[in-house]
Coordinates of C-alpha atoms in Angstrom, one line a residue:
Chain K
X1 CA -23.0 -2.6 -12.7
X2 CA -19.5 -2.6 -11.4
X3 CA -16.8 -3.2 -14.2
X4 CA -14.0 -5.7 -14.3
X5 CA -10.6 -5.1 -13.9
X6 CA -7.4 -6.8 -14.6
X7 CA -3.6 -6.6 -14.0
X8 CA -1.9 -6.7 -17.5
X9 CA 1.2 -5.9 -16.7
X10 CA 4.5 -6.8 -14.2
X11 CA 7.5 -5.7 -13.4
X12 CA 9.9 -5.9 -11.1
X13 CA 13.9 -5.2 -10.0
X14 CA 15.9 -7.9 -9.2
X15 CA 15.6 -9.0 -5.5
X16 CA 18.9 -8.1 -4.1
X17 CA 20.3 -6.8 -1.0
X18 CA 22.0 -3.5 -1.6
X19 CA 21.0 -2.1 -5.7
X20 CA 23.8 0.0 -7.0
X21 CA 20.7 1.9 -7.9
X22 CA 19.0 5.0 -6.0
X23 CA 15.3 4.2 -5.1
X24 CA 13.7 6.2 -8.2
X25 CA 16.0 4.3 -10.7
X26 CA 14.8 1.1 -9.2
X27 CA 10.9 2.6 -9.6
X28 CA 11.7 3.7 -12.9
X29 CA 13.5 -0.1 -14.3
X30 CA 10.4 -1.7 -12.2
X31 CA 7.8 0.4 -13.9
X32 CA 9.4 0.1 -17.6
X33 CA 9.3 -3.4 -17.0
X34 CA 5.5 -3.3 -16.0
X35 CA 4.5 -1.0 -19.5
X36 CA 7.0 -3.4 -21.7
X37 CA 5.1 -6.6 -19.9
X38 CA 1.9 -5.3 -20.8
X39 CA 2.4 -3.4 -23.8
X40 CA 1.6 -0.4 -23.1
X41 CA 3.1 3.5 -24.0
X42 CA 3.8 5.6 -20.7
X43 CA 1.5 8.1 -22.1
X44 CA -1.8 5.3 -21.4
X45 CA -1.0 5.6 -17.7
X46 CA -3.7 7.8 -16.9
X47 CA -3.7 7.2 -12.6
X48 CA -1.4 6.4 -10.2
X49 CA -1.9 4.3 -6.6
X50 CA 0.6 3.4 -3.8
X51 CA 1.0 3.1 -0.3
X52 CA 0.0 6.7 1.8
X53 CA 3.3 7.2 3.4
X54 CA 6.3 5.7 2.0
X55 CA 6.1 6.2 -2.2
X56 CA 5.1 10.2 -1.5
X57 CA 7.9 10.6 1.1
X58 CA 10.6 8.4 -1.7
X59 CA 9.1 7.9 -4.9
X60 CA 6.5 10.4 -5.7
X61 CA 3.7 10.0 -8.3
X62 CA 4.4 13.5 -9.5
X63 CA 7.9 12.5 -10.2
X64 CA 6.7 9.1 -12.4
X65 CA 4.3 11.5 -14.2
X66 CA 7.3 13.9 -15.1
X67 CA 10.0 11.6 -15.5
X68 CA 7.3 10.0 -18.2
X69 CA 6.0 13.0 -19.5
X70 CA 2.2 11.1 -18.8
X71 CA 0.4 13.9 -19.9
X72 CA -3.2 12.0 -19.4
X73 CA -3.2 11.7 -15.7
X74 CA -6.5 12.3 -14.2
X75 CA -6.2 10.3 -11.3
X76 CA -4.5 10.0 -8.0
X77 CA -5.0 7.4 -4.8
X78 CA -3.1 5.9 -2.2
X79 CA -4.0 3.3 0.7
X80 CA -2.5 2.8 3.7
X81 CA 1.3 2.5 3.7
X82 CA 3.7 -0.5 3.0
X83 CA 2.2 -3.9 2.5
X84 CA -1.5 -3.2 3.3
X85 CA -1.0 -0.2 0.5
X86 CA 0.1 -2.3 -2.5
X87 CA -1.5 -5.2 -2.0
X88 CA -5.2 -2.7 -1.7
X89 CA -3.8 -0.5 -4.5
X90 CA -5.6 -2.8 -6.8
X91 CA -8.8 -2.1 -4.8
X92 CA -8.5 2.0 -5.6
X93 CA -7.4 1.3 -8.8
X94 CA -10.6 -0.8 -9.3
X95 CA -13.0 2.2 -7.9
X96 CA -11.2 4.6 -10.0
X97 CA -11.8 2.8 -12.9
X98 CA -15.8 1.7 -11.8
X99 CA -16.2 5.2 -11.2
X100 CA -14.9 6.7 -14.6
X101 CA -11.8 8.6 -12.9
X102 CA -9.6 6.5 -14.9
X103 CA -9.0 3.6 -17.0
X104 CA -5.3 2.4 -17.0
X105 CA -3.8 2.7 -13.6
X106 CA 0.3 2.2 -12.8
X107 CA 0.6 1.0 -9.0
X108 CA 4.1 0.4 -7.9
X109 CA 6.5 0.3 -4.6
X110 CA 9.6 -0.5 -3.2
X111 CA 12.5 0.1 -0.6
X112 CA 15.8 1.0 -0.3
X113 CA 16.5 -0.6 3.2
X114 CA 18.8 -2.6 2.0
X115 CA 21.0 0.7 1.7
X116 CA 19.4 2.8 3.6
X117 CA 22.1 3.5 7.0
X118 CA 18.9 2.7 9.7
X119 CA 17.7 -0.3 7.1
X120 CA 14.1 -0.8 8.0
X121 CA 14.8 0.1 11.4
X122 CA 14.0 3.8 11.9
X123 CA 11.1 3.5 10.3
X124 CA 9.6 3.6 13.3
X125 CA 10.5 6.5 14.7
X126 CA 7.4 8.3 13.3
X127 CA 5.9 6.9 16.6
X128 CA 6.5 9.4 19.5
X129 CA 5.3 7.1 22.0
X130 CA 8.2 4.4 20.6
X131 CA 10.7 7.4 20.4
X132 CA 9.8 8.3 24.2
X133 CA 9.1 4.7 26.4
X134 CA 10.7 2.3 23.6
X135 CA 14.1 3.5 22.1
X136 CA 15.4 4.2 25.4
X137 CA 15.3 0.8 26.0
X138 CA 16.8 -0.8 23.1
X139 CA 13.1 -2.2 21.7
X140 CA 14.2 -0.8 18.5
X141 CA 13.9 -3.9 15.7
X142 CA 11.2 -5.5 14.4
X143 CA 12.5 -8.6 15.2
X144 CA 12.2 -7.8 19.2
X145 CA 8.8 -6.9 19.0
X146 CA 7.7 -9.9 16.9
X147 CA 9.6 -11.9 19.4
X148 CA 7.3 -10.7 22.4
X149 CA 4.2 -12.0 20.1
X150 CA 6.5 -15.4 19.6
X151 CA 7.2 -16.2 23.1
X152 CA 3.7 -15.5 24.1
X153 CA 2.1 -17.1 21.3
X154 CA 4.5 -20.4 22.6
X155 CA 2.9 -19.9 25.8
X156 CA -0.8 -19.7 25.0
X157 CA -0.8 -22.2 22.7
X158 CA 2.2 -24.5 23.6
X159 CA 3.9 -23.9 20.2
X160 CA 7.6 -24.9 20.2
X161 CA 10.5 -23.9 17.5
X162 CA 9.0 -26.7 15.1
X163 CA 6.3 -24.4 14.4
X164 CA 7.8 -21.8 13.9
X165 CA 10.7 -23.8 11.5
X166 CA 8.1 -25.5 9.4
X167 CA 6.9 -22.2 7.7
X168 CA 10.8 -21.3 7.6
X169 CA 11.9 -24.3 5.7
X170 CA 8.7 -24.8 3.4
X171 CA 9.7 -21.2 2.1
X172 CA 13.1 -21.6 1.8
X173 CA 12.7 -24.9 -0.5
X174 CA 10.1 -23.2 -3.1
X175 CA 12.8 -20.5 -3.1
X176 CA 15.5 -22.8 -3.8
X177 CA 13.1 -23.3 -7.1
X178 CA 13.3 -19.8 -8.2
X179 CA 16.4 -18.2 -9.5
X180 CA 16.0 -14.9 -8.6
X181 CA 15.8 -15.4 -4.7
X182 CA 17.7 -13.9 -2.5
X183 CA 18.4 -16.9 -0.2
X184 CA 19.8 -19.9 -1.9
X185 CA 20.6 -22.1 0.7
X186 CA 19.1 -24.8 1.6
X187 CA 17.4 -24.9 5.4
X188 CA 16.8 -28.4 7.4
X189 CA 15.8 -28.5 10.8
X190 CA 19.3 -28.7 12.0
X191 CA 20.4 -25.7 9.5
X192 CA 17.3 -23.8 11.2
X193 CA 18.6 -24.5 15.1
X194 CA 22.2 -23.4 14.3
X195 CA 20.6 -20.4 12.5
X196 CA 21.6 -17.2 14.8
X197 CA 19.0 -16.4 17.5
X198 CA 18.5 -12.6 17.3
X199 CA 16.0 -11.2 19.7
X200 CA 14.9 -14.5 20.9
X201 CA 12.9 -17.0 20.6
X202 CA 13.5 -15.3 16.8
X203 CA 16.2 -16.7 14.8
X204 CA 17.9 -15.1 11.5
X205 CA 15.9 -18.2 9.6
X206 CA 12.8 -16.4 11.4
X207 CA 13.0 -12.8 10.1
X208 CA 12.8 -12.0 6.4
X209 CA 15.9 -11.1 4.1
X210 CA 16.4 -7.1 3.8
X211 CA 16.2 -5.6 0.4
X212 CA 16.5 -2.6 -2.1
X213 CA 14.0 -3.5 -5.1
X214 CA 11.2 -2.1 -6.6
X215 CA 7.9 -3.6 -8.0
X216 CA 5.2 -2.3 -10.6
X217 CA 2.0 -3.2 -11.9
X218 CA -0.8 -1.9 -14.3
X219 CA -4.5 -2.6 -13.9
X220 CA -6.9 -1.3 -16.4
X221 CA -10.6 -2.5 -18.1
X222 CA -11.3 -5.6 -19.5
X223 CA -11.7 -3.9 -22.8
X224 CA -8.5 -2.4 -23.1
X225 CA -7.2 -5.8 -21.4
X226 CA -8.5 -7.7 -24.3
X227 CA -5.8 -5.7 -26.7
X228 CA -2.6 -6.0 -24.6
X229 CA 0.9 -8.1 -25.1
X230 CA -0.5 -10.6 -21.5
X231 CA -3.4 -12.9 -20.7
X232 CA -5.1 -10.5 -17.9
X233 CA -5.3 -11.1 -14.4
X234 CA -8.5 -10.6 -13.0
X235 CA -8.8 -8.5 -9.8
X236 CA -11.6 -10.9 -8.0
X237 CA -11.5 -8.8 -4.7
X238 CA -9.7 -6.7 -2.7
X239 CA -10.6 -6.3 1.0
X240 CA -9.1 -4.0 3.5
X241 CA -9.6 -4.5 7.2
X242 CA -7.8 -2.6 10.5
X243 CA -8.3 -1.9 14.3
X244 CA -8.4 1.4 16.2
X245 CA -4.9 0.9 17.6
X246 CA -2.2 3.2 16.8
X247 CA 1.3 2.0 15.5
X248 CA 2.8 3.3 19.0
X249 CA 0.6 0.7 20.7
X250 CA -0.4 -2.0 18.2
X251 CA 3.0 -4.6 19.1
X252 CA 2.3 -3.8 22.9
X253 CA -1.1 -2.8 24.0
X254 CA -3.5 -4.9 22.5
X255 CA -6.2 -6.8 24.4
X256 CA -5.4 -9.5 22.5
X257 CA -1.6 -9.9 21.1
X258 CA -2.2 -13.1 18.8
X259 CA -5.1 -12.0 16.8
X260 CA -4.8 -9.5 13.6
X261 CA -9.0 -8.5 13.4
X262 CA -7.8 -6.6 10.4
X263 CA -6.8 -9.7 8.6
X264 CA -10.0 -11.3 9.3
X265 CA -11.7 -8.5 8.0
X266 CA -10.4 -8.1 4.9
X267 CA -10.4 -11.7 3.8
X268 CA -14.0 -11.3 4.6
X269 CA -14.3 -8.5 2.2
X270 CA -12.2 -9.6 -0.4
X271 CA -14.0 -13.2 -0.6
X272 CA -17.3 -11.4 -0.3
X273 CA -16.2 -9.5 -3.2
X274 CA -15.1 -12.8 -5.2
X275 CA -17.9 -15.3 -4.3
X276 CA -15.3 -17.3 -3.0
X277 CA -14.3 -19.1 0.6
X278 CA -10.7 -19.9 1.4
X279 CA -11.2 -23.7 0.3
X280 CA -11.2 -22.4 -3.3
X281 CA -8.0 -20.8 -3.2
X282 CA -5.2 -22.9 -4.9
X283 CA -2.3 -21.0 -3.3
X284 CA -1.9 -18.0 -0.7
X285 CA 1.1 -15.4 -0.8
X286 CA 0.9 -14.2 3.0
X287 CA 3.0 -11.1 4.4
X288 CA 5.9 -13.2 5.9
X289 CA 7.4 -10.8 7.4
X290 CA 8.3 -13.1 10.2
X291 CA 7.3 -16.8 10.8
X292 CA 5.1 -15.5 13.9
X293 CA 3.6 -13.1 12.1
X294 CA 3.0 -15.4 9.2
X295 CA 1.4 -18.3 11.6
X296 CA -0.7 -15.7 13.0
X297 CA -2.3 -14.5 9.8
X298 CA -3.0 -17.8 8.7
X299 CA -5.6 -18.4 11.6
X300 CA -6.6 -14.8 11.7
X301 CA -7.6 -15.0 8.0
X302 CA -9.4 -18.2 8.8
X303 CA -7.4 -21.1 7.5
X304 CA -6.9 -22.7 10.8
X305 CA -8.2 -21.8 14.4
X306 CA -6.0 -20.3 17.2
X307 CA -2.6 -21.7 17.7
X308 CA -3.2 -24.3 14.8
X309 CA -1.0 -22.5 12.1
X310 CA 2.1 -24.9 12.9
X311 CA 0.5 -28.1 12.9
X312 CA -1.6 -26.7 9.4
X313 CA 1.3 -25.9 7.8
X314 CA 3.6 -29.2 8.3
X315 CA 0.0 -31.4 7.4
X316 CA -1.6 -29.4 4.9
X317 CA 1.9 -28.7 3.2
X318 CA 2.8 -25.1 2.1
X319 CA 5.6 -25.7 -0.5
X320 CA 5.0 -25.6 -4.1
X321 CA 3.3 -28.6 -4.6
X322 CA 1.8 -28.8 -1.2
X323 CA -1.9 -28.9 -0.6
X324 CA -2.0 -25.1 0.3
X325 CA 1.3 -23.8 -1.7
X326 CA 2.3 -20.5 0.7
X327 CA 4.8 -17.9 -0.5
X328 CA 5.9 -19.9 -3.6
X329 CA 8.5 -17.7 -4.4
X330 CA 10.2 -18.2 -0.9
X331 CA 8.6 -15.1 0.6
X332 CA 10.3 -11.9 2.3
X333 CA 11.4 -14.9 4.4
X334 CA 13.5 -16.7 1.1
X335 CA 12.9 -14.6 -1.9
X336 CA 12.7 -10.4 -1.3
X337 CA 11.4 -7.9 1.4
X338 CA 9.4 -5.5 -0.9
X339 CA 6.9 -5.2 2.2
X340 CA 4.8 -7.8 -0.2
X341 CA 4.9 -6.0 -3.2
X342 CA 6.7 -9.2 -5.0
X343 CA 4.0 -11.2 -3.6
X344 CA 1.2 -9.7 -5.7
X345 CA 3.9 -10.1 -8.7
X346 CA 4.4 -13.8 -8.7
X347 CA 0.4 -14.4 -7.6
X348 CA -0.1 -12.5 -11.5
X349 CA 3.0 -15.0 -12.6
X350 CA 1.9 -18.0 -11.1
X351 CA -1.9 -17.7 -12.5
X352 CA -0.1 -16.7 -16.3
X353 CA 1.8 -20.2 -16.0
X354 CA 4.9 -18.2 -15.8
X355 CA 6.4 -19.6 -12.4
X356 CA 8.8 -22.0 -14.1
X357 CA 10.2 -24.9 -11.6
X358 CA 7.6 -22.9 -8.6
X359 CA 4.8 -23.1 -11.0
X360 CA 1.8 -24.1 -8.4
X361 CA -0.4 -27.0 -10.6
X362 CA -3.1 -25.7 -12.2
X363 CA -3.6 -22.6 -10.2
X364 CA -6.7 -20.8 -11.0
X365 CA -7.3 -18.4 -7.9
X366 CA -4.4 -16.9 -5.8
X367 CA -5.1 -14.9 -2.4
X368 CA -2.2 -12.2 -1.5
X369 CA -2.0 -10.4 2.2
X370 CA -0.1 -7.5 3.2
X371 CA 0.2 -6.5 6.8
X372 CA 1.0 -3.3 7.9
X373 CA 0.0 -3.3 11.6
X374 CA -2.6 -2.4 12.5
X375 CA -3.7 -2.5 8.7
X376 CA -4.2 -5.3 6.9
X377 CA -5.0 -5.8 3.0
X378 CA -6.3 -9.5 1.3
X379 CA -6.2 -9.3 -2.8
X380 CA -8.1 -12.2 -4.6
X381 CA -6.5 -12.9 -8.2
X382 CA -8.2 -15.0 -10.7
X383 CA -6.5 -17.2 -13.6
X384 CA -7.1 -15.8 -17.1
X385 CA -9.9 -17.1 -18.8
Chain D
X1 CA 16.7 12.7 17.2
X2 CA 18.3 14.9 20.4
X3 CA 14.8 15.4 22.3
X4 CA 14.4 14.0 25.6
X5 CA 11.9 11.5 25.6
X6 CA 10.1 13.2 28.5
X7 CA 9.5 16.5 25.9
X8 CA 8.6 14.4 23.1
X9 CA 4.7 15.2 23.3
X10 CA 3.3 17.0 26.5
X11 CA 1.2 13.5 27.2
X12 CA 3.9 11.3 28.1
X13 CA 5.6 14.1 30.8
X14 CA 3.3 12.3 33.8
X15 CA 5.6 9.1 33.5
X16 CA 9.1 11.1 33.5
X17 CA 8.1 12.9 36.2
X18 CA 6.9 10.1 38.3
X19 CA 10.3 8.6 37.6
X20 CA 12.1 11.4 39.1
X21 CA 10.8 10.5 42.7
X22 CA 11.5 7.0 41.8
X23 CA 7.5 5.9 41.1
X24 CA 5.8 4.3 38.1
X25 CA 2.4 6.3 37.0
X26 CA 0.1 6.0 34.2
X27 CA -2.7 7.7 33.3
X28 CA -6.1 7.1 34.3
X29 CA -9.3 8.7 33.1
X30 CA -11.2 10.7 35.9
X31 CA -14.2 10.5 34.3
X32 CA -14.5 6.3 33.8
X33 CA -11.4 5.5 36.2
X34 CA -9.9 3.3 33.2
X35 CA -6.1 3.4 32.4
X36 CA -4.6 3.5 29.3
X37 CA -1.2 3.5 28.1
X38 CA 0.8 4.5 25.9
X39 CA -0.7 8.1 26.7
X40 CA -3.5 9.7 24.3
X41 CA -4.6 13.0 24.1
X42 CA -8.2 12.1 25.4
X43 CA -9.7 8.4 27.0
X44 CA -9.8 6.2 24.5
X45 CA -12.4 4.5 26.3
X46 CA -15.2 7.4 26.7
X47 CA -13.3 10.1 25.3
X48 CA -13.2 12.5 28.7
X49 CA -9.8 14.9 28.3
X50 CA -9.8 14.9 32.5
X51 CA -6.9 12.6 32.7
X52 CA -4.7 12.2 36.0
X53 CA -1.7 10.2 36.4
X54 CA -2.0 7.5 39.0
X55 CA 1.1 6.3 40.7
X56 CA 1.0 2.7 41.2
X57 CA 2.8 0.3 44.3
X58 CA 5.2 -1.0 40.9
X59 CA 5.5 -4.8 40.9
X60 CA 4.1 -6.5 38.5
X61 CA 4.5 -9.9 37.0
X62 CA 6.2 -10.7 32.7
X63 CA 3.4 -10.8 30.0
X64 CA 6.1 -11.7 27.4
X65 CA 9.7 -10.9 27.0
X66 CA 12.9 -11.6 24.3
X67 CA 17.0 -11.6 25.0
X68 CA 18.1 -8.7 22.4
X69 CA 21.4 -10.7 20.6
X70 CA 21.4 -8.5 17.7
X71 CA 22.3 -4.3 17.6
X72 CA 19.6 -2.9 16.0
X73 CA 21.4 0.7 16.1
X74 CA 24.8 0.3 17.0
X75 CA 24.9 2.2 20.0
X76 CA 23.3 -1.4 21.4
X77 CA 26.5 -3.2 20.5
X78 CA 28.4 -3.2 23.8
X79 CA 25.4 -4.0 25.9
X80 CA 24.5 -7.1 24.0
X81 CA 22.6 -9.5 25.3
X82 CA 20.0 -7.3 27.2
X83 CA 16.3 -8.6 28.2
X84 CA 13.4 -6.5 27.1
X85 CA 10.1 -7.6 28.7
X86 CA 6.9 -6.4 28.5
X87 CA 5.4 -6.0 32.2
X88 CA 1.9 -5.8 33.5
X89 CA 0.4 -4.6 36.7
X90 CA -2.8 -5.6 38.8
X91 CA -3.1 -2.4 40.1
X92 CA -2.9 -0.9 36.3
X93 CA -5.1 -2.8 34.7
X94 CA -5.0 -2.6 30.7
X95 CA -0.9 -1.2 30.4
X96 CA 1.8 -3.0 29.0
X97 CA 5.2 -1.2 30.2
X98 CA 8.1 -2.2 28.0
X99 CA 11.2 -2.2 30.2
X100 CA 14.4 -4.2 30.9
X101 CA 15.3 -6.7 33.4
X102 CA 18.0 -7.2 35.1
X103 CA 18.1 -11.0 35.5
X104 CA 19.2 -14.5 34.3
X105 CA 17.0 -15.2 30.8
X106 CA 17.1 -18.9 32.2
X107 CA 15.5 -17.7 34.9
X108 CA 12.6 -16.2 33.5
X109 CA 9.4 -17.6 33.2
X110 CA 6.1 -15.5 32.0
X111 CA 3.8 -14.9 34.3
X112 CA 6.7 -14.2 36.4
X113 CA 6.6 -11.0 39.5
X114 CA 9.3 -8.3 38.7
X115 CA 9.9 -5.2 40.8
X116 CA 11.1 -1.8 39.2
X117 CA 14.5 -0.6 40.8
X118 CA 15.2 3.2 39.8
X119 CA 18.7 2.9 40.9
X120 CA 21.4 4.0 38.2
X121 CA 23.4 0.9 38.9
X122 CA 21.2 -1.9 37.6
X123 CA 20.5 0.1 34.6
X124 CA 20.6 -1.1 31.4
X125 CA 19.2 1.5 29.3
X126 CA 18.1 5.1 29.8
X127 CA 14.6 4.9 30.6
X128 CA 15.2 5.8 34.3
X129 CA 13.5 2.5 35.6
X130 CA 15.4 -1.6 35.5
X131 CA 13.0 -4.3 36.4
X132 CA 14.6 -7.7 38.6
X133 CA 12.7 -10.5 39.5
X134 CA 10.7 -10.0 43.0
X135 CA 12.7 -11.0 45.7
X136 CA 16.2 -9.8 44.5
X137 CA 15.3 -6.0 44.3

């Protein structure tokens, strides 16, 4: 029979745009924050599980283990990179634990892009086939290529800038509920059109902040669970889904521009996994990375059909006390761009009550998405019990 | 990074070369006649490694496009605003080529025929190939 397993612990750095802190000073404040949350001695930690490609190459799990002295680790997974990785970490963290591998497992990430001299940038470069037919060209931001999915998603579907705003400004005002966002002023209509068009039909109120911040979390049995400093979590499901499309291709090449199969997928998995259907989830944290992007995953996960995201989100209501509260902590739109990691954080603080003036009413199952194209990751939290 | 694009991977030469005699190729599979692009190391439709590059007649019409505002990397700066546009072809069925236009953004419309001019002059960047709306090449 598989075992339970439950996040008992959070932490996180203050979402800000340039830390005076190096990357592994962030990991390190983010993961003493997680152990002090939860209660737990460094020394418990006995696995580790990030993303594949961006922890290893900034924040290694052999540097944690050291700068911890965590003599008991016995385990070691990663998934994916970015978004999709931290939001499925719970999902290896899970199997490790089912399978015996481990029983108290630190997940974490975070970026310095805020910083960093190419910000999130040059991240693509790893894609020769961007390097060779894109760069020389000046497709070199993430906002142009999302802008390409915009203008045709306008023309498929005869979307106009309203859609695209209403996701923009429903974020901004359940940030303007949090403290800690990045973003604290308030966005209207009017504020949104003046907003600076970058690659258009993209505006600066379309594209998510830029950030230096780190995020951890600790998942372990319901046994152990039952001992800790927190009400635990529970890990519901965790789906992972993708397409055979390489990152050189996937914002270009595809059949298909406006659909994200990967998201569909694994919000099949992870509801499988649950029991659940979307109706019985009380609020959604969605990989905002853009308001495109976000549109799209909310019909490719299944909330709406095709082109239908704008009109859903102005009826249905997204803000905090909306019908379907999305991104309640303002999102990388409002909030932080932690490639979604601080959207698996405030999904564990708004099922512990914790969410202050953003606390969704009554919130007993929380669904959170990470994209990283082609990958895509759905994590299905449940309220203590 | 100070490679030249066209030595980045041995796959993508077939496109810098057709630019040098002012042509647009991509490459086809010999085996199931089916383009693809960007270029892969085998089809990614049956998987035959027989792969030739096909030159096609070059106009083709806007699947989507965006008016660049914002440097990215700075080197951008002074050539602010520049149109990127992704273009397709009917005589490459299945590629995407992303590329620049030279052209009024009111003037654009998707679905739009552009033509690929390979002189110097229009250029915006430094792929070796400017598209301009049909008509005006």
């Amino acid at each position: 029979m598989t075992k339970q397993a439950f996040i008992v612990g959070v932490g996180e750095t203050p979402p800000t745009r340039r830390s005076s802190k190096d990357i592994r000073a962030l990991a390190i404040d983010a993961i003493d924050a997680a152990l002090a949350d939860a209660g737990l001695p460094p020394t418990a930690i006995d696995g580790i599980v990030t993303d594949g490609l961006i922890m290893p190459n900034t924040v290694p799990h052999e540097y944690v283990t050291a700068q911890y002295g965590m003599d008991k680790r016995r385990f070691d997974g990663s998934i994916s990179y970015g978004g999709t990785g931290i939001v499925c970490a719970p999902m290896i963290a899970k199997a490790a634990i089912d399978a015996g591998l481990a029983e108290t497992v630190l997940c974490y990430f975070g970026v310095d892009w805020g910083t960093r001299a190419s910000g999130p940038y040059g991240f693509h470069d790893l894609y020769p086939a961007k390097l060779a037919f894109e760069k020389p060209v000046g497709f070199n931001g993430q906002p142009s290529y999302f802008a390409l999915w915009a203008r045709r998603y306008m023309h498929e579907f005869g979307a106009t800038e309203e859609d695209l705003a209403a996701i923009a400004i429903a974020q901004r005002s359940n940030a303007l509920r949090n403290p800690r966002s990045q973003v604290k002023k308030p966005l209207d209509l009017e504020a949104y059109r003046a907003s600076r068009m970058i690659s258009d039909p993209l505006r600066a109120a379309d594209c998510c902040v830029i950030s230096d911040g780190v995020c951890a979390f600790i998942v372990t049995t319901g046994e152990r669970a039952r001992d800790l400093r927190q009400k635990p979590v529970k890990i519901m499901g965790c789906g992972f889904g993708t397409e055979p499309v390489s990152g050189d291709d996937i914002f270009t090449q595809r059949a298909d521009l406006l659909r994200i199969p990967g998201a569909a997928a694994a919000a099949q998995q992870a509801l499988r996994q649950a029991d659940l259907t979307l109706g019985d989830v009380d609020f959604a944290e969605i990989y905002d990375c853009f308001t495109i992007s976000c549109l799209m995953q909310i019909e490719s996960m299944g909330f709406c059909g095709p082109g239908e995201a704008g009109p859903f989100v102005r009826e249905r209501g997204t803000t905090v006390d909306g019908r379907l509260p999305i991104n309640t902590h303002g999102g990388l739109l409002s909030y932080s761009y932690l490639l979604g990691a601080e959207h698996v954080i405030e999904a564990v603080r708004q099922l512990r009550g914790e969410a202050g003036a953003a606390q969704v009413a009554d919130a007993q199952v929380g669904l959170v998405s990470g994209l990283s194209v082609p990958d895509y990751g759905v994590l299905l939290l449940g309220r203590p019990t | 990074m100070s490679d030249a694009p066209s030595t980045i991977a041995p796959e993508f030469a077939g496109f810098f070369a057709a630019l040098q005699e002012r042509a647009l190729a991509f490459p086809c599979c010999d085996t199931c006649a089916r383009f693809h692009w960007y270029p892969m190391k085998a089809c990614p439709h049956c998987r035959s490694s027989v792969i030739s590059w096909r030159r096609i007649a070059g106009t083709g019409s806007l699947y989507s496009w965006t008016t660049v505002r914002h440097a990215f990397d700075p080197a951008w700066r002074d050539r602010l605003p520049y149109i990127v546009a992704l273009v397709e072809f009917p005589d490459a069925p299945g590629v995407r080529l992303i590329a620049n236009v030279a052209a009024d953004p009111e003037s654009l419309a998707i679905g739009m025929a552009v033509t690929p001019c390979f002189d110097d002059g229009v250029a915006i960047g430094k792929s070796g190939v400017t598209f301009v709306p049909a008509g005006n090449a």
